[in-house]
PDB file of N, CA and C in Angstrom:
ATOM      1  N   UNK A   1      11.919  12.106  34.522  1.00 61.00           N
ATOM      2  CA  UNK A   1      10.978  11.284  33.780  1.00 61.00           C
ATOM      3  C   UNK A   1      10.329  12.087  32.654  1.00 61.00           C
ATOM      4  N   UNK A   2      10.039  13.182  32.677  1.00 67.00           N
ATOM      5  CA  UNK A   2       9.121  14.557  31.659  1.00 67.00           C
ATOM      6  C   UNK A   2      10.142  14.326  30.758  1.00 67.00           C
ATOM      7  N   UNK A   3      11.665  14.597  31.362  1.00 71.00           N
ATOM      8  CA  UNK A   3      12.200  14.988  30.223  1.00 71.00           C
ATOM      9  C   UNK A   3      12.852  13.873  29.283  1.00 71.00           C
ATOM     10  N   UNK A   4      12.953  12.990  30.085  1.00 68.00           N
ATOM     11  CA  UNK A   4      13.056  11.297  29.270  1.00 68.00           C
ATOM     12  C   UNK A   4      12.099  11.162  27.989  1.00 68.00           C
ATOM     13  N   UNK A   5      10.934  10.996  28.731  1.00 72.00           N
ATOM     14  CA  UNK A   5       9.286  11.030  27.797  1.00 72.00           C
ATOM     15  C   UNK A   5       9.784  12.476  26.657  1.00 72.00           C
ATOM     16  N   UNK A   6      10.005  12.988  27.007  1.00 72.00           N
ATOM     17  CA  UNK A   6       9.762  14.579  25.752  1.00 72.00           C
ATOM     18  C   UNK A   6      11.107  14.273  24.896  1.00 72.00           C
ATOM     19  N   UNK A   7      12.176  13.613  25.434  1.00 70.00           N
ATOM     20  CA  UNK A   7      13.192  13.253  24.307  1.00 70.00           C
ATOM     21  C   UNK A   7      12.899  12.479  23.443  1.00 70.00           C
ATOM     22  N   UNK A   8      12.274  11.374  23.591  1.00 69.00           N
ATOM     23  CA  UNK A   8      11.349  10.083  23.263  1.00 69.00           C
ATOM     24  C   UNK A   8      10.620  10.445  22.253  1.00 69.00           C
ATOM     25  N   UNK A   9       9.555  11.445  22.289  1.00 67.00           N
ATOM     26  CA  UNK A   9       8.678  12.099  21.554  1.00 67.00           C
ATOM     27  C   UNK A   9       9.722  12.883  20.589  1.00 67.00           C
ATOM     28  N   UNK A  10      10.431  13.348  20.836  1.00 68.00           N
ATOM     29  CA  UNK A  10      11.109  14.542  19.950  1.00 68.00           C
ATOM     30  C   UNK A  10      11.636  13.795  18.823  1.00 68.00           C
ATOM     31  N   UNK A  11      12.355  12.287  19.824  1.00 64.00           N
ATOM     32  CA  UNK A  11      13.379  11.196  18.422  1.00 64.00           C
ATOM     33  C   UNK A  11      12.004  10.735  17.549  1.00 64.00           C
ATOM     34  N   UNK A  12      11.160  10.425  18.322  1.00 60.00           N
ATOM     35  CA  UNK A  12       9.990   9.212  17.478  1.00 60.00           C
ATOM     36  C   UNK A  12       9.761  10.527  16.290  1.00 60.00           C
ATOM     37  N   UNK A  13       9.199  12.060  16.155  1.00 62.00           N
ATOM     38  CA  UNK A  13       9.040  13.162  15.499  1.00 62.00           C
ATOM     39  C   UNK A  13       9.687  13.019  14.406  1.00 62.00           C
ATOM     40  N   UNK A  14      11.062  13.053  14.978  1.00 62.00           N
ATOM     41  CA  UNK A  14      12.004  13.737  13.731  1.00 62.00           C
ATOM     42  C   UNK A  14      12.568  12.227  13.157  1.00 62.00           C
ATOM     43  N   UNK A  15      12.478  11.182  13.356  1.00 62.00           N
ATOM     44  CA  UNK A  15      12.399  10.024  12.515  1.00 62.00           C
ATOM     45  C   UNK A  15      10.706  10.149  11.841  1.00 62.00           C
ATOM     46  N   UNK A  16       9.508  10.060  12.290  1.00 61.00           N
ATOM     47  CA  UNK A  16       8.511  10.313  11.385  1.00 61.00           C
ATOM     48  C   UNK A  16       8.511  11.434  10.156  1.00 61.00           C
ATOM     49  N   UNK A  17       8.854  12.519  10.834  1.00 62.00           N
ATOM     50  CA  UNK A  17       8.519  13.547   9.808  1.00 62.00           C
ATOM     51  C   UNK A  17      10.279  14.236   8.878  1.00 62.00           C
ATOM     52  N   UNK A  18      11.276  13.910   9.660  1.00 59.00           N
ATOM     53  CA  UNK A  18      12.638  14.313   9.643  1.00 59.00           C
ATOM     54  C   UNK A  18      12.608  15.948  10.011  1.00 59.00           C
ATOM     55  N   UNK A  19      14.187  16.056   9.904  1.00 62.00           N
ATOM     56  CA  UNK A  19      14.776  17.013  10.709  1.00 62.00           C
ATOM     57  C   UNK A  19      14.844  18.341   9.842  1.00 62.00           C
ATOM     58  N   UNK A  20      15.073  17.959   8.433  1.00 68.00           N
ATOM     59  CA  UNK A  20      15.136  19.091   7.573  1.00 68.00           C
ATOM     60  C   UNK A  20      13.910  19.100   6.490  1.00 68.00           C
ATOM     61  N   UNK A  21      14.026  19.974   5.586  1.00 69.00           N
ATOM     62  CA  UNK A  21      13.043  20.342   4.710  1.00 69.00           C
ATOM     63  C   UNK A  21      13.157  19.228   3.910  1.00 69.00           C
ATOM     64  N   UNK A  22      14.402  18.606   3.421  1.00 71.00           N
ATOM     65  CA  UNK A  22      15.018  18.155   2.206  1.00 71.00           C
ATOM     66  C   UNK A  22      14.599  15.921   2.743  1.00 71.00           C
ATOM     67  N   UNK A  23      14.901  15.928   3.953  1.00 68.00           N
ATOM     68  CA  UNK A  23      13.840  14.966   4.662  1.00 68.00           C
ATOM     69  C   UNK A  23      12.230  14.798   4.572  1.00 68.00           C
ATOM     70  N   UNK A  24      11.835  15.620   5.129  1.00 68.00           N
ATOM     71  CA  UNK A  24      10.129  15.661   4.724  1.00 68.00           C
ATOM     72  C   UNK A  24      10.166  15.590   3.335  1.00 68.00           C
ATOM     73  N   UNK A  25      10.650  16.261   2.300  1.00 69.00           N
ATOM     74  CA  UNK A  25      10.167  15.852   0.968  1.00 69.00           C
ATOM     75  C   UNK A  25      10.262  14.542   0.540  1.00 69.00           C
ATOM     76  N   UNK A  26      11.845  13.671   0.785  1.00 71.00           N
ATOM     77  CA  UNK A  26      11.766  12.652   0.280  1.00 71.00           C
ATOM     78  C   UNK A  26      10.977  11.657   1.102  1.00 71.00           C
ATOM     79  N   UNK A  27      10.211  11.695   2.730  1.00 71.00           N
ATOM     80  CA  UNK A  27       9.397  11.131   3.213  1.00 71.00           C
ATOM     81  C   UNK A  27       8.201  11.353   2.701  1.00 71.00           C
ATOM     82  N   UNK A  28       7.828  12.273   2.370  1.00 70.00           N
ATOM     83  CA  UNK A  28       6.240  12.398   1.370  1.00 70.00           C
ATOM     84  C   UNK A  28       6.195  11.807   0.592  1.00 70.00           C
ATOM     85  N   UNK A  29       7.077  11.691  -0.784  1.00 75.00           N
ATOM     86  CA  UNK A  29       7.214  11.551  -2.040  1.00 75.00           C
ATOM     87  C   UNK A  29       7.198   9.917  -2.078  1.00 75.00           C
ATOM     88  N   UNK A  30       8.542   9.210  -0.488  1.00 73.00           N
ATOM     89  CA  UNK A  30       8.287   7.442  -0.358  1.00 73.00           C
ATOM     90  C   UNK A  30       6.674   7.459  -0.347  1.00 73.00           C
ATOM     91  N   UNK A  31       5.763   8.095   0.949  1.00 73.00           N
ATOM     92  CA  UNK A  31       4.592   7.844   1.310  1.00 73.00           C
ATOM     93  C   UNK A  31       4.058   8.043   0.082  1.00 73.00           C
ATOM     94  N   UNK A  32       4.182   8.683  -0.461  1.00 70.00           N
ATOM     95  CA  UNK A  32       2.703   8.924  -1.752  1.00 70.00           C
ATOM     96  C   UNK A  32       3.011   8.090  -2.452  1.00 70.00           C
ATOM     97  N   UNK A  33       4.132   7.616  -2.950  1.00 74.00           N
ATOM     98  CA  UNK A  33       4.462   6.457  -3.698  1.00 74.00           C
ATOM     99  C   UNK A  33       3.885   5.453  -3.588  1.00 74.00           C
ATOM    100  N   UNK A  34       4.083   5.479  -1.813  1.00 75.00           N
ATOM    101  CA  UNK A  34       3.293   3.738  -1.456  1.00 75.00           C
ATOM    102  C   UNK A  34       1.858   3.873  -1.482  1.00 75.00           C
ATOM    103  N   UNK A  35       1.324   4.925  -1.256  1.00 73.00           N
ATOM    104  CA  UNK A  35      -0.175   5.281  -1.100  1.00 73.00           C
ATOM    105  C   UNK A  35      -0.829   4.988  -2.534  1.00 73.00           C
ATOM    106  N   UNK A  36      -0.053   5.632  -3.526  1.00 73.00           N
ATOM    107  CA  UNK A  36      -0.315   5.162  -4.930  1.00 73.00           C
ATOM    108  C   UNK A  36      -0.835   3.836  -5.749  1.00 73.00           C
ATOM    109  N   UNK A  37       0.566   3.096  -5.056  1.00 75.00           N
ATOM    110  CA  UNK A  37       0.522   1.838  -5.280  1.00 75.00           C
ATOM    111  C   UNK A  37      -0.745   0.931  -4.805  1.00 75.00           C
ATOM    112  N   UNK A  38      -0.493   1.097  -3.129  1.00 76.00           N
ATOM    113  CA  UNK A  38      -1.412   0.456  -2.497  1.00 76.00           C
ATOM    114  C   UNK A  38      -2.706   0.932  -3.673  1.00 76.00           C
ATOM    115  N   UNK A  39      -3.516   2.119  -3.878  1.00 74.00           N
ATOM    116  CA  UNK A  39      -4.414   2.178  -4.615  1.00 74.00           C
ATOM    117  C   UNK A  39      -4.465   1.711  -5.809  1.00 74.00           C
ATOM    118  N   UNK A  40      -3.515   1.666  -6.466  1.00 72.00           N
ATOM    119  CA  UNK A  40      -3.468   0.787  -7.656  1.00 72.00           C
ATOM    120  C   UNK A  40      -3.823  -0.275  -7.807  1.00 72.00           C
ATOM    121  N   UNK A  41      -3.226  -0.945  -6.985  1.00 72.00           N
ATOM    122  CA  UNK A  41      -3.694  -2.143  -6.588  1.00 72.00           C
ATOM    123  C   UNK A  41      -4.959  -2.814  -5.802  1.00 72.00           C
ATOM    124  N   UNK A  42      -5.442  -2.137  -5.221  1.00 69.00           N
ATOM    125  CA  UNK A  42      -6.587  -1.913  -4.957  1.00 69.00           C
ATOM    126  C   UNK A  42      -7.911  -1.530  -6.005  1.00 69.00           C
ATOM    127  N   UNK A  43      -7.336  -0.954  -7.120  1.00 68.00           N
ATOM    128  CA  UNK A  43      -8.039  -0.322  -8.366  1.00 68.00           C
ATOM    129  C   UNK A  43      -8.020  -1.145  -9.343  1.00 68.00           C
ATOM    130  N   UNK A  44      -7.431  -3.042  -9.144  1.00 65.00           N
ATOM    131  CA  UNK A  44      -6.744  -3.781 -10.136  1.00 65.00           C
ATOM    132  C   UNK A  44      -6.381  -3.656 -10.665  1.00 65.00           C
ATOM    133  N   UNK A  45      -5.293  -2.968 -10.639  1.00 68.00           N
ATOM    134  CA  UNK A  45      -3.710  -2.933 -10.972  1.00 68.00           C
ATOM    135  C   UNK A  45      -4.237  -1.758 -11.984  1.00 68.00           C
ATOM    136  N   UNK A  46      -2.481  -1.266 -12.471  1.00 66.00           N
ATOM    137  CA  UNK A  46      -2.555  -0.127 -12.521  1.00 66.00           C
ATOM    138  C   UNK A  46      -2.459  -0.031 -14.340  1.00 66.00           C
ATOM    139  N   UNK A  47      -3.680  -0.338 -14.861  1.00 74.00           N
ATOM    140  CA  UNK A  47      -3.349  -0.565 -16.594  1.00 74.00           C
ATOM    141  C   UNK A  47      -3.521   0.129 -17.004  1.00 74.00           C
ATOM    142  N   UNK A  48      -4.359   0.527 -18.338  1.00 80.00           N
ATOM    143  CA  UNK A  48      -3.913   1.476 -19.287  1.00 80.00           C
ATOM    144  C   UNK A  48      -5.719   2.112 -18.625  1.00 80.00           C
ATOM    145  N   UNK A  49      -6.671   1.624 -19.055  1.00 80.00           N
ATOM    146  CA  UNK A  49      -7.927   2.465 -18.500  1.00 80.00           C
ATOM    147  C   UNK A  49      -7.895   3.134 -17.136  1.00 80.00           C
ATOM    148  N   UNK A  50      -7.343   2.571 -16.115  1.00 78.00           N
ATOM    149  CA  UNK A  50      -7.062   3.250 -15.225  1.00 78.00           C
ATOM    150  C   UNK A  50      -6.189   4.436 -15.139  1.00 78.00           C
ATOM    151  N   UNK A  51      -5.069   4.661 -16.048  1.00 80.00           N
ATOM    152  CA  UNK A  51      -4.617   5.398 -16.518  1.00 80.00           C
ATOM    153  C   UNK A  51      -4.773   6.741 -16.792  1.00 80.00           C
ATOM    154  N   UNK A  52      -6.355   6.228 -18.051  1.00 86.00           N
ATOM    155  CA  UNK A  52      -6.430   7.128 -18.694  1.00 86.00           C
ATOM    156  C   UNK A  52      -7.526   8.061 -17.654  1.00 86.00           C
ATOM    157  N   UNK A  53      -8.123   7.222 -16.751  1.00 85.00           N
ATOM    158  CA  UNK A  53      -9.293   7.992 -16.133  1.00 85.00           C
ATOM    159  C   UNK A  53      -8.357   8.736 -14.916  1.00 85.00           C
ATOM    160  N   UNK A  54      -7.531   8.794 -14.644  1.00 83.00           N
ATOM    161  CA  UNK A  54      -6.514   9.612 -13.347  1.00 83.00           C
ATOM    162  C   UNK A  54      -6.245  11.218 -14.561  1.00 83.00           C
ATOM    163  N   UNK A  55      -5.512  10.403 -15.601  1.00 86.00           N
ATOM    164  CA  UNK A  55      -4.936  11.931 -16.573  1.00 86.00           C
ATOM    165  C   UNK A  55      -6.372  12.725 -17.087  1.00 86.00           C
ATOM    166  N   UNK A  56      -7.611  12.041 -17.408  1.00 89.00           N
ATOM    167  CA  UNK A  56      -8.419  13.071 -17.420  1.00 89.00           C
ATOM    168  C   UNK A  56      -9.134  13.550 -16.428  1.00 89.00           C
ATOM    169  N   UNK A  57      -9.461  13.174 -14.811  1.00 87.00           N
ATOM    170  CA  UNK A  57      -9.384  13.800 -13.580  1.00 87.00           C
ATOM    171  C   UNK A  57      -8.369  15.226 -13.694  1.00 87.00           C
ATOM    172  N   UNK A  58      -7.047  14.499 -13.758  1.00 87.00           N
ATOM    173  CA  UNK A  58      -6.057  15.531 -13.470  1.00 87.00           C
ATOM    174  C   UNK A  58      -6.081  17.041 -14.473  1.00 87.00           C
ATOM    175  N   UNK A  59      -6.943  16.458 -15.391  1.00 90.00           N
ATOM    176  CA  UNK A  59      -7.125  17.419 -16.766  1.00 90.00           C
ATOM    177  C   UNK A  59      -8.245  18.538 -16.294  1.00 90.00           C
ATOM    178  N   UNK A  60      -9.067  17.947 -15.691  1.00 89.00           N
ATOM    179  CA  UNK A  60     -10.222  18.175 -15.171  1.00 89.00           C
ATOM    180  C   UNK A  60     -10.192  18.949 -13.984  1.00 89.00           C
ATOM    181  N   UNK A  61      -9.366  18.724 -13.410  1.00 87.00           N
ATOM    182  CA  UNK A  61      -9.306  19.183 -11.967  1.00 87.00           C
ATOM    183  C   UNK A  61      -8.335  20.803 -12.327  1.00 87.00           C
ATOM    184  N   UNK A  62      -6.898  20.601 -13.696  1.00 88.00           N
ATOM    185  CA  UNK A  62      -6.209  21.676 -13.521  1.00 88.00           C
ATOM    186  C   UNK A  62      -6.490  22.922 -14.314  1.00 88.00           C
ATOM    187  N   UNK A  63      -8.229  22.215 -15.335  1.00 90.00           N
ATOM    188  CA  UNK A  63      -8.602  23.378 -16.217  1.00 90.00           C
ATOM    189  C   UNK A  63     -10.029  24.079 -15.372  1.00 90.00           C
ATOM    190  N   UNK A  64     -10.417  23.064 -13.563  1.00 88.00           N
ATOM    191  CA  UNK A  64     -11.334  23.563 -13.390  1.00 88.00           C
ATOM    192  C   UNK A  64     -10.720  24.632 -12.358  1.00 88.00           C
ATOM    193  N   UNK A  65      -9.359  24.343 -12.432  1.00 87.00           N
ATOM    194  CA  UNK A  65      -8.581  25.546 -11.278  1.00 87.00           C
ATOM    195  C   UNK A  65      -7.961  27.329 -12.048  1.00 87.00           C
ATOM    196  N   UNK A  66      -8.172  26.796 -13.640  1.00 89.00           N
ATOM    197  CA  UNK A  66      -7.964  27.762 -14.380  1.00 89.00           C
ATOM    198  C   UNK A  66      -9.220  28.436 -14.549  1.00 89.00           C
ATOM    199  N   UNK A  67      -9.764  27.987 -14.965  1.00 89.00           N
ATOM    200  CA  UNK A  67     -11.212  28.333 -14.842  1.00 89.00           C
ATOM    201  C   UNK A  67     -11.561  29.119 -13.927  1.00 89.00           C
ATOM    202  N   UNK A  68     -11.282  29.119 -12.622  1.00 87.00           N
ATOM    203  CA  UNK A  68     -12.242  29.510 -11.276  1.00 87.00           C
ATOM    204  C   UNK A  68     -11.040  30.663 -11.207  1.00 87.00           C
ATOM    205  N   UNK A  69      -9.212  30.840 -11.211  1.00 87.00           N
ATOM    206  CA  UNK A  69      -8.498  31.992 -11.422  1.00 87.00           C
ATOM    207  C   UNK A  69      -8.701  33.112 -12.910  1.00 87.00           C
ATOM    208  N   UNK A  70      -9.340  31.963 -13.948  1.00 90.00           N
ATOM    209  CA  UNK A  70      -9.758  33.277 -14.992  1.00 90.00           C
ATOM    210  C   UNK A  70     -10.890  34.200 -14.523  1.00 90.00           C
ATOM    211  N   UNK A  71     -12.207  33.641 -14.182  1.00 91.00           N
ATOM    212  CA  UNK A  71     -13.364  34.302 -13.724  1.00 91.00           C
ATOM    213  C   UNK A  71     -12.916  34.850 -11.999  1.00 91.00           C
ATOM    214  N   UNK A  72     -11.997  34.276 -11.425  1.00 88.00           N
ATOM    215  CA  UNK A  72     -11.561  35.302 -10.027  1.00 88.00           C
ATOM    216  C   UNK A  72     -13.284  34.540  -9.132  1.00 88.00           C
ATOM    217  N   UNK A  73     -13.346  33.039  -9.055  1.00 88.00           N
ATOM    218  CA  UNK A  73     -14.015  32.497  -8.325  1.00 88.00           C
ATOM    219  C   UNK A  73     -13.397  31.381  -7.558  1.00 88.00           C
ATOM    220  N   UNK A  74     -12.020  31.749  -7.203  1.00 84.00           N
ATOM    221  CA  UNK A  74     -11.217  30.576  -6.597  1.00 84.00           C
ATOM    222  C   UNK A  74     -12.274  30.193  -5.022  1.00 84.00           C
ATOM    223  N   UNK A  75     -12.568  29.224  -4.860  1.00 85.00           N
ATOM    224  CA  UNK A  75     -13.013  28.729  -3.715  1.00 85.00           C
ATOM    225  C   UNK A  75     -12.342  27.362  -2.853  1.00 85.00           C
ATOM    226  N   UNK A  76     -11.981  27.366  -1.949  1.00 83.00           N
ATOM    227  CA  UNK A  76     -11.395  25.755  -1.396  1.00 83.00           C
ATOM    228  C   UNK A  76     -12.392  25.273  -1.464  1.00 83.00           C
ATOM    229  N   UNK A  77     -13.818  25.761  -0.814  1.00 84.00           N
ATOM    230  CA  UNK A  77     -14.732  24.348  -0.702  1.00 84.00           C
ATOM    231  C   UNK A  77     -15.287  24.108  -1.622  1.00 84.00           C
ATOM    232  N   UNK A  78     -15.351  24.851  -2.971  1.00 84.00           N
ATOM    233  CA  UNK A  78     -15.922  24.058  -4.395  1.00 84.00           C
ATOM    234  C   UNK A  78     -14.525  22.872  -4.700  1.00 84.00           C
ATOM    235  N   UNK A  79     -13.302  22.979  -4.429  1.00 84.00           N
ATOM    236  CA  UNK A  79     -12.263  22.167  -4.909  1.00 84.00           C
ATOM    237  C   UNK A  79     -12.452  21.076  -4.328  1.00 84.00           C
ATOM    238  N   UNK A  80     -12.649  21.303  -2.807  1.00 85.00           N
ATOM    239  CA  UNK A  80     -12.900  20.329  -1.987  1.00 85.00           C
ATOM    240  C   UNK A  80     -13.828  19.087  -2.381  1.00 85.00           C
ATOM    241  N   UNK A  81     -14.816  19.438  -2.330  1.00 87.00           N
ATOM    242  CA  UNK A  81     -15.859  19.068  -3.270  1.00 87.00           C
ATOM    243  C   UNK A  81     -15.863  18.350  -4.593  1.00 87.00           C
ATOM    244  N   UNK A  82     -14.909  18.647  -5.345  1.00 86.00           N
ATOM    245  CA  UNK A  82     -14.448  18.278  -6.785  1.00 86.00           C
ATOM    246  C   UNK A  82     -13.576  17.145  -6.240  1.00 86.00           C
ATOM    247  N   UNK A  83     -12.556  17.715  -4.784  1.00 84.00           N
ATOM    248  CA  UNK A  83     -11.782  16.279  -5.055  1.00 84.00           C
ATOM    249  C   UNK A  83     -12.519  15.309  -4.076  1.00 84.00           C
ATOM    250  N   UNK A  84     -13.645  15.204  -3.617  1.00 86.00           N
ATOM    251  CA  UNK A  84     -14.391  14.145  -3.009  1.00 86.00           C
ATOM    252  C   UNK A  84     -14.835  13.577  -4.062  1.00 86.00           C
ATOM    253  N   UNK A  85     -15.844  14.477  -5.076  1.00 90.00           N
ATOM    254  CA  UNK A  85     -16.432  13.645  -6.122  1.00 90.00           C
ATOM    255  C   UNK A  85     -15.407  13.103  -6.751  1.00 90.00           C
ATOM    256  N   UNK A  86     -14.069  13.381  -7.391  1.00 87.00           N
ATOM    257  CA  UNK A  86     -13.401  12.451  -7.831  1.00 87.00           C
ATOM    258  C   UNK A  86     -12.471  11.001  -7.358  1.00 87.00           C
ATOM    259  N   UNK A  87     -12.433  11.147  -5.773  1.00 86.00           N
ATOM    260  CA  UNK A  87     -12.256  10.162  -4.928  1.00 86.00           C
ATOM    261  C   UNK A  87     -13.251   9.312  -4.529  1.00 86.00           C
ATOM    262  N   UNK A  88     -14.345   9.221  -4.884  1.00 88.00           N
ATOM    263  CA  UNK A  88     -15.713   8.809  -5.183  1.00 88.00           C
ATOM    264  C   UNK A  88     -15.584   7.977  -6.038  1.00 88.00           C
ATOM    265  N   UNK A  89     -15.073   8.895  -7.179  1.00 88.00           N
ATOM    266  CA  UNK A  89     -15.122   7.617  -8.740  1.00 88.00           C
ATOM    267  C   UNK A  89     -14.267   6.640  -8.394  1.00 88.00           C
ATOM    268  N   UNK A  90     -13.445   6.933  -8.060  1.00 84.00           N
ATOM    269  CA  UNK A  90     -12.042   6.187  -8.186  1.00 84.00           C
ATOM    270  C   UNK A  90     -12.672   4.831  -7.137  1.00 84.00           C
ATOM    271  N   UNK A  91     -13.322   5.572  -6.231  1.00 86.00           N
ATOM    272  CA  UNK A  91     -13.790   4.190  -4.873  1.00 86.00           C
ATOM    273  C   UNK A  91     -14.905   3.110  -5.736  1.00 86.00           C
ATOM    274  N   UNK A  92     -15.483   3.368  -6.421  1.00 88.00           N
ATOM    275  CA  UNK A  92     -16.484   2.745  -7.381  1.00 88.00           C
ATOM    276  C   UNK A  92     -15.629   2.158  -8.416  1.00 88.00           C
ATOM    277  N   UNK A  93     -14.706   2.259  -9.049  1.00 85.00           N
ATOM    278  CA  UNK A  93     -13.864   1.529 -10.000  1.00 85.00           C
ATOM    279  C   UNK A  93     -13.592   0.765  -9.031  1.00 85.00           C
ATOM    280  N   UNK A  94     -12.836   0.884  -7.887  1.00 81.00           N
ATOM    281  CA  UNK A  94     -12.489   0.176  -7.049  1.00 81.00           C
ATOM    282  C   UNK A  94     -13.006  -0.959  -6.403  1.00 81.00           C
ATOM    283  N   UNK A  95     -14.264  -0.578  -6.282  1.00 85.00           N
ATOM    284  CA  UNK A  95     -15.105  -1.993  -5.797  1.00 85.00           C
ATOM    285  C   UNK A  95     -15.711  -2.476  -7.612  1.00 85.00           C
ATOM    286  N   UNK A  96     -16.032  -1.528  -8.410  1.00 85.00           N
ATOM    287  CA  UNK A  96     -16.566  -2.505  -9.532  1.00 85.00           C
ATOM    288  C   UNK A  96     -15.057  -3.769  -9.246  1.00 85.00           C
ATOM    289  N   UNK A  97     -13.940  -3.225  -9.255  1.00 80.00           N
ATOM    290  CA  UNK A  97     -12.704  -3.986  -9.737  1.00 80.00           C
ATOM    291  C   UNK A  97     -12.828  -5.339  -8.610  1.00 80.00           C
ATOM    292  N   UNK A  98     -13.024  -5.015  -7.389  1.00 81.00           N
ATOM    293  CA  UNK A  98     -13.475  -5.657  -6.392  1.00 81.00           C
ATOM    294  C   UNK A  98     -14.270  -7.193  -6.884  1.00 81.00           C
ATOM    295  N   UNK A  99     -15.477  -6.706  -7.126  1.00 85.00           N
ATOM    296  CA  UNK A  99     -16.822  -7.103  -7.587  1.00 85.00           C
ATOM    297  C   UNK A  99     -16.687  -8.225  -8.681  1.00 85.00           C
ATOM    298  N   UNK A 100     -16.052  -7.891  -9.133  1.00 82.00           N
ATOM    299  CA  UNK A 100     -15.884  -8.016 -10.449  1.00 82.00           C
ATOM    300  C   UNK A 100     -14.540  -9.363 -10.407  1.00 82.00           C
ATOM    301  N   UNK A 101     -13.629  -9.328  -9.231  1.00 79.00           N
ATOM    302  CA  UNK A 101     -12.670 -10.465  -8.819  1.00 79.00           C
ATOM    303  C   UNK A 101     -13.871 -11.313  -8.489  1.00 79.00           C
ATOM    304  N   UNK A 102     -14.399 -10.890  -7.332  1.00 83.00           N
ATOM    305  CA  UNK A 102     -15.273 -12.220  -6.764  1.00 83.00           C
ATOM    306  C   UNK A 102     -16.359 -13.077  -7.627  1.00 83.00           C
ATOM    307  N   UNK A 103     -16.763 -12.422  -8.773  1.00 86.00           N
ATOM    308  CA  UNK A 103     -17.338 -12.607  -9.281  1.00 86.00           C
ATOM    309  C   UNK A 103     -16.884 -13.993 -10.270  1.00 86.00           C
ATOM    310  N   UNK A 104     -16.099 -13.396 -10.779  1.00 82.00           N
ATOM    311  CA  UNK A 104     -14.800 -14.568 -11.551  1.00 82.00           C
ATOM    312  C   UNK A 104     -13.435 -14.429 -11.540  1.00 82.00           C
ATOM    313  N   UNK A 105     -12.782 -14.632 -10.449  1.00 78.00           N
ATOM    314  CA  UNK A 105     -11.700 -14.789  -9.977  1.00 78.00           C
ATOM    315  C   UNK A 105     -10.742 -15.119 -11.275  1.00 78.00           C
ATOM    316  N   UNK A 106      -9.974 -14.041 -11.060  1.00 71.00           N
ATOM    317  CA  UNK A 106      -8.938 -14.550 -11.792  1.00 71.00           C
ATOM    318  C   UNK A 106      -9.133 -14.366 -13.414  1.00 71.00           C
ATOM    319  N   UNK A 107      -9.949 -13.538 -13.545  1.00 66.00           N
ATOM    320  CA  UNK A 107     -10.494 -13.374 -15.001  1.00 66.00           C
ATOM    321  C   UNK A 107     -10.220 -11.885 -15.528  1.00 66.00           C
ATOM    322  N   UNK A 108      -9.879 -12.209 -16.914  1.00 62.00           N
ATOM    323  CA  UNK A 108      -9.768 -10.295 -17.302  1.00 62.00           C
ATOM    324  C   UNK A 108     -10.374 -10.145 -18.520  1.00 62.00           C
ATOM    325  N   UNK A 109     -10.462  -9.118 -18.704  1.00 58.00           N
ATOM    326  CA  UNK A 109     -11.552  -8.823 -19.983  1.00 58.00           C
ATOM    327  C   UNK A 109     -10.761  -9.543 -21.095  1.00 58.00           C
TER     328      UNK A 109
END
């Protein structure tokens, strides 16, 4: 029975996560895809302002990582931090976008 159950676990594993390296990547890459989306959509849809506020995050986030390796102040929990506050914004577009359906359904600027 242990070893029934532990085969069980081992198949359910290596179908979740796969067997090789070259597996897990293209299982991340589906997941983040869908994770994306789902937020996109969630963010009302994925247009050009929304856009532009992800590429200057991302601008933001890869000159505040240069920044902290020029001065030799690399920290995880200041990054950490940076990427809460910017998962923050994104949750507030998100409900303005929200807010902003219920408000007048079906309406766009």
């Amino acid at each position: 029975m242990l070893n029934h159950s532990k085969n069980i676990v081992t198949t359910v594993y290596t179908a979740a996560i796969g067997s090789s390296s070259r597996e897990i990547v293209a299982g991340a890459t589906s997941a983040g895809a869908g994770l994306l989306a789902m937020a996109a959509g969630w963010l009302g849809g994925y247009d050009k302002p929304l856009e532009f506020l992800v590429v200057l995050m991302l601008a933001d986030y890869v000159s505040g990582v240069a920044g902290a390796f020029k001065t030799k102040t690399v920290s995880s929990d200041i990054m950490f931090w940076g990427g809460v506050r910017k998962i923050t914004v994104l949750f507030v577009v998100g409900l303005a976008a929200l807010i902003d359906d219920w408000v007048q359904p079906g309406a766009r600027w």
